Short mmCIF file of C-alpha atoms in Angstrom, two decimals:
data_model
loop_
_atom_site.label_atom_id
_atom_site.label_comp_id
_atom_site.label_asym_id
_atom_site.label_seq_id
_atom_site.Cartn_x
_atom_site.Cartn_y
_atom_site.Cartn_z
CA ASP A 1 -19.02 1.92 -20.43
CA THR A 2 -15.81 0.09 -19.66
CA GLU A 3 -13.76 0.64 -16.58
CA VAL A 4 -11.05 2.65 -14.88
CA THR A 5 -7.89 0.57 -14.49
CA GLN A 6 -5.32 1.32 -11.81
CA THR A 7 -1.86 -0.17 -11.46
CA PRO A 8 -0.28 -1.45 -9.36
CA LYS A 9 -2.94 -2.86 -7.03
CA HIS A 10 -0.52 -2.87 -4.10
CA LEU A 11 2.67 -0.90 -3.51
CA VAL A 12 5.11 -0.96 -0.62
CA MET A 13 7.80 1.69 -0.64
CA GLY A 14 10.35 3.24 1.63
CA MET A 15 10.33 6.90 2.52
CA THR A 16 13.22 7.64 0.16
CA ASN A 17 11.84 5.79 -2.85
CA LYS A 18 10.31 7.24 -6.01
CA LYS A 19 7.36 5.42 -7.50
CA SER A 20 4.37 6.16 -9.72
CA LEU A 21 0.73 5.16 -9.72
CA LYS A 22 -1.01 4.76 -13.04
CA CYS A 23 -4.63 5.18 -14.06
CA GLU A 24 -6.16 4.49 -17.46
CA GLN A 25 -9.65 4.85 -18.93
CA HIS A 26 -10.99 4.45 -22.43
CA MET A 27 -14.48 5.84 -21.93
CA GLY A 28 -13.68 9.20 -23.51
CA HIS A 29 -14.01 10.97 -20.18
CA ARG A 30 -12.22 14.34 -20.14
CA ALA A 31 -12.19 14.80 -16.36
CA MET A 32 -9.90 12.63 -14.25
CA TYR A 33 -9.40 12.65 -10.49
CA TRP A 34 -7.04 11.43 -7.79
CA TYR A 35 -8.39 10.66 -4.32
CA LYS A 36 -6.80 9.45 -1.10
CA GLN A 37 -8.88 7.23 1.15
CA LYS A 38 -8.16 6.08 4.68
CA ALA A 39 -9.93 3.03 6.10
CA LYS A 40 -13.65 3.54 6.87
CA LYS A 41 -13.47 7.16 5.67
CA PRO A 42 -14.81 8.86 2.56
CA PRO A 43 -12.39 9.65 -0.27
CA GLU A 44 -10.48 12.93 -0.03
CA LEU A 45 -10.04 14.76 -3.31
CA MET A 46 -6.42 15.46 -4.23
CA PHE A 47 -6.32 16.59 -7.86
CA VAL A 48 -8.66 17.12 -10.80
CA TYR A 49 -7.64 17.25 -14.44
CA SER A 50 -10.02 18.67 -16.99
CA TYR A 51 -9.10 18.27 -20.67
CA GLU A 52 -5.57 17.29 -19.60
CA LYS A 53 -5.06 20.46 -17.58
CA LEU A 54 -4.82 20.58 -13.81
CA SER A 55 -7.94 22.36 -12.59
CA ILE A 56 -8.00 21.53 -8.88
CA ASN A 57 -5.15 20.93 -6.43
CA GLU A 58 -6.54 20.52 -2.93
CA SER A 59 -3.36 21.85 -1.27
CA VAL A 60 -1.67 18.50 -1.63
CA PRO A 61 1.99 18.30 -0.45
CA SER A 62 4.55 18.52 -3.24
CA ARG A 63 5.75 14.98 -2.58
CA PHE A 64 2.69 14.03 -4.67
CA SER A 65 3.04 15.11 -8.29
CA PRO A 66 0.22 14.43 -10.79
CA GLU A 67 0.63 14.13 -14.52
CA CYS A 68 -1.88 13.74 -17.34
CA PRO A 69 0.07 12.68 -20.47
CA ASN A 70 -3.07 12.30 -22.59
CA SER A 71 -6.85 12.10 -22.31
CA SER A 72 -6.76 8.42 -21.26
CA LEU A 73 -3.89 8.38 -18.79
CA LEU A 74 -3.35 9.84 -15.36
CA ASN A 75 -0.24 9.32 -13.26
CA LEU A 76 0.61 10.15 -9.67
CA HIS A 77 4.34 10.42 -8.99
CA LEU A 78 5.41 9.77 -5.42
CA HIS A 79 8.64 10.87 -3.75
CA ALA A 80 9.79 11.03 -0.15
CA LEU A 81 6.46 9.96 1.25
CA GLN A 82 5.68 9.80 4.96
CA PRO A 83 4.10 6.92 6.90
CA GLU A 84 0.84 8.89 7.17
CA ASP A 85 0.59 8.75 3.38
CA SER A 86 -0.24 5.05 3.61
CA ALA A 87 -3.76 4.77 2.20
CA LEU A 88 -5.87 3.60 -0.72
CA TYR A 89 -5.36 5.88 -3.73
CA LEU A 90 -8.33 6.01 -6.04
CA CYS A 91 -8.57 7.29 -9.57
CA ALA A 92 -11.86 8.34 -11.12
CA SER A 93 -13.06 9.75 -14.42
CA SER A 94 -16.22 11.38 -15.69
CA ARG A 95 -17.89 13.34 -18.44
CA PRO A 96 -18.83 16.92 -17.49
CA GLY A 97 -21.82 16.88 -15.15
CA GLU A 98 -21.93 13.10 -15.02
CA PRO A 99 -21.13 10.73 -12.13
CA GLN A 100 -17.55 9.73 -11.52
CA HIS A 101 -16.42 6.19 -12.32
CA PHE A 102 -13.84 4.81 -9.91
CA GLY A 103 -11.03 2.33 -10.27
CA ASP A 104 -10.30 -0.28 -7.60
CA GLY A 105 -7.40 1.75 -6.26
CA THR A 106 -3.79 1.22 -5.31
CA ARG A 107 -3.15 0.16 -1.72
CA LEU A 108 -0.02 2.06 -0.72
CA SER A 109 2.08 1.23 2.32
CA ILE A 110 5.01 3.42 3.39
CA LEU A 111 7.69 1.75 5.48
CA ALA B 1 -21.54 25.52 3.05
CA GLN B 2 -22.53 22.33 1.33
CA SER B 3 -22.53 19.21 3.47
CA VAL B 4 -23.80 15.66 3.59
CA THR B 5 -24.78 13.85 6.77
CA GLN B 6 -25.21 10.12 7.14
CA PRO B 7 -26.58 9.76 10.67
CA ASP B 8 -25.94 6.03 10.99
CA ILE B 9 -22.29 5.01 11.24
CA HIS B 10 -23.04 1.31 11.40
CA ILE B 11 -26.17 -0.74 10.67
CA THR B 12 -26.75 -4.47 11.02
CA VAL B 13 -29.68 -6.21 9.34
CA SER B 14 -30.68 -9.81 8.81
CA GLU B 15 -30.56 -11.30 5.35
CA GLY B 16 -33.93 -10.88 3.67
CA ALA B 17 -34.90 -7.89 5.81
CA SER B 18 -35.59 -4.47 4.36
CA LEU B 19 -33.00 -1.71 4.51
CA GLU B 20 -33.05 2.07 4.67
CA LEU B 21 -29.87 4.14 4.85
CA ARG B 22 -30.34 7.79 5.66
CA CYS B 23 -28.71 10.76 3.95
CA ASN B 24 -29.35 14.46 4.59
CA TYR B 25 -27.75 17.23 2.57
CA SER B 26 -27.26 20.93 2.85
CA TYR B 27 -27.14 22.73 -0.48
CA GLY B 28 -28.62 25.98 -1.69
CA ALA B 29 -29.68 24.99 -5.17
CA THR B 30 -31.12 21.81 -6.65
CA PRO B 31 -28.59 19.16 -5.70
CA TYR B 32 -27.05 16.43 -7.80
CA LEU B 33 -27.10 13.45 -5.42
CA PHE B 34 -25.41 10.07 -5.53
CA TRP B 35 -25.12 6.85 -3.60
CA TYR B 36 -21.91 4.85 -3.95
CA VAL B 37 -21.07 1.44 -2.47
CA GLN B 38 -17.62 0.18 -1.57
CA SER B 39 -16.96 -3.48 -0.86
CA PRO B 40 -13.82 -4.36 1.12
CA GLY B 41 -10.66 -3.86 -0.91
CA GLN B 42 -12.53 -2.38 -3.84
CA GLY B 43 -13.20 1.00 -5.38
CA LEU B 44 -16.49 2.84 -5.27
CA GLN B 45 -19.38 1.74 -7.44
CA LEU B 46 -22.23 4.07 -8.34
CA LEU B 47 -25.57 2.69 -7.14
CA LEU B 48 -27.80 5.49 -8.37
CA LYS B 49 -28.02 9.20 -9.01
CA TYR B 50 -30.56 12.01 -8.83
CA PHE B 51 -30.26 15.02 -11.11
CA SER B 52 -33.85 16.11 -11.64
CA GLY B 53 -37.30 14.78 -12.50
CA ASP B 54 -38.86 11.77 -10.81
CA THR B 55 -37.98 11.85 -7.12
CA LEU B 56 -37.92 8.05 -6.83
CA VAL B 57 -34.76 6.80 -8.47
CA GLN B 58 -34.02 3.18 -9.33
CA GLY B 59 -30.47 1.93 -9.21
CA ILE B 60 -28.45 -1.22 -9.64
CA LYS B 61 -28.59 -4.31 -7.41
CA GLY B 62 -32.24 -3.68 -6.49
CA PHE B 63 -31.60 -0.37 -4.70
CA GLU B 64 -33.77 2.72 -4.92
CA ALA B 65 -33.63 6.17 -3.35
CA GLU B 66 -36.16 8.91 -2.82
CA PHE B 67 -35.33 12.61 -3.05
CA LYS B 68 -37.37 14.69 -0.60
CA ARG B 69 -36.64 18.38 -0.98
CA SER B 70 -38.75 19.37 2.04
CA GLN B 71 -36.64 17.13 4.28
CA SER B 72 -33.33 17.64 2.45
CA SER B 73 -33.03 13.89 2.33
CA PHE B 74 -32.02 11.24 -0.18
CA ASN B 75 -32.50 7.93 1.63
CA LEU B 76 -31.43 4.63 0.11
CA ARG B 77 -33.70 1.61 0.32
CA LYS B 78 -33.74 -2.05 -0.58
CA PRO B 79 -36.71 -4.35 0.11
CA SER B 80 -34.71 -7.51 0.78
CA VAL B 81 -31.03 -7.46 1.70
CA HIS B 82 -28.58 -10.12 0.49
CA TRP B 83 -25.40 -11.13 2.30
CA SER B 84 -23.39 -9.66 -0.58
CA ASP B 85 -24.78 -6.20 0.23
CA ALA B 86 -22.48 -5.97 3.25
CA ALA B 87 -20.28 -2.99 2.42
CA GLU B 88 -19.65 0.70 3.08
CA TYR B 89 -22.23 3.06 1.62
CA PHE B 90 -21.49 6.69 0.82
CA CYS B 91 -23.93 9.45 -0.03
CA ALA B 92 -22.53 12.42 -1.97
CA VAL B 93 -23.62 15.72 -3.49
CA VAL B 94 -21.99 17.66 -6.30
CA ALA B 95 -21.04 21.16 -5.24
CA LEU B 96 -19.64 24.09 -7.16
CA GLY B 97 -16.19 25.04 -5.98
CA ALA B 98 -13.75 27.80 -6.84
CA GLY B 99 -13.33 28.55 -10.53
CA ASN B 100 -16.66 26.92 -11.33
CA ASN B 101 -15.16 23.48 -10.71
CA ARG B 102 -17.54 20.82 -9.51
CA LYS B 103 -16.52 18.36 -6.84
CA LEU B 104 -18.17 15.73 -4.71
CA ILE B 105 -19.00 16.41 -1.08
CA TRP B 106 -19.15 13.10 0.74
CA GLY B 107 -20.95 11.82 3.79
CA LEU B 108 -18.88 9.90 6.32
CA GLY B 109 -20.41 6.63 5.21
CA THR B 110 -22.59 3.90 6.71
CA SER B 111 -21.11 0.47 7.27
CA LEU B 112 -23.68 -2.26 6.59
CA ALA B 113 -23.35 -5.72 8.13
CA VAL B 114 -25.71 -8.54 7.14
CA ASN B 115 -26.48 -11.41 9.49
CA PRO B 116 -27.26 -14.81 7.93
#
């Protein structure tokens, strides 16, 4: 297996900015995930895509907008974020019933 | 409801000493169990998994874990710790959610420090 690649590694943005996080995998996994992780805490599930369709939205505020353009790509569009949204955002992918493979995350800071 | 408990928030061991990290789960059916490790500034790496079969599971980096149904436990062990093992360790169980979706239920993690 290869890896899950996330870009950018670090992102600083103001509360009025619009930015996007990108995640890419070439392992043929058809489930892709977005997590938010605060320091010293476990990841919190945000969204799950299964076969490019949104299957789980964990009541995430609308200022976070996921997109799955194809089976290898997953984006997270950000707009009008709040300081409490500063965190590590992790992407993961998996085959059905198999463990999730995680990227190294994007460290997001909101000014 | 499904849950995972890691009783130890922080553990410190000396390099070369043995290690055991505890994990207890609450789940009605046969659980799918995982241990992940997270080094500072990194994502989560799968150490090992238990789906079924042999209750002693071997993982990467010299780690192993034993599934004990009677104790609802899945403790992680390593016979001799290396300084590079200092990290955050998470135990997780797969649970069925709404719409037959599966998601991971995480423990709060155990932070491991290794003294030289």
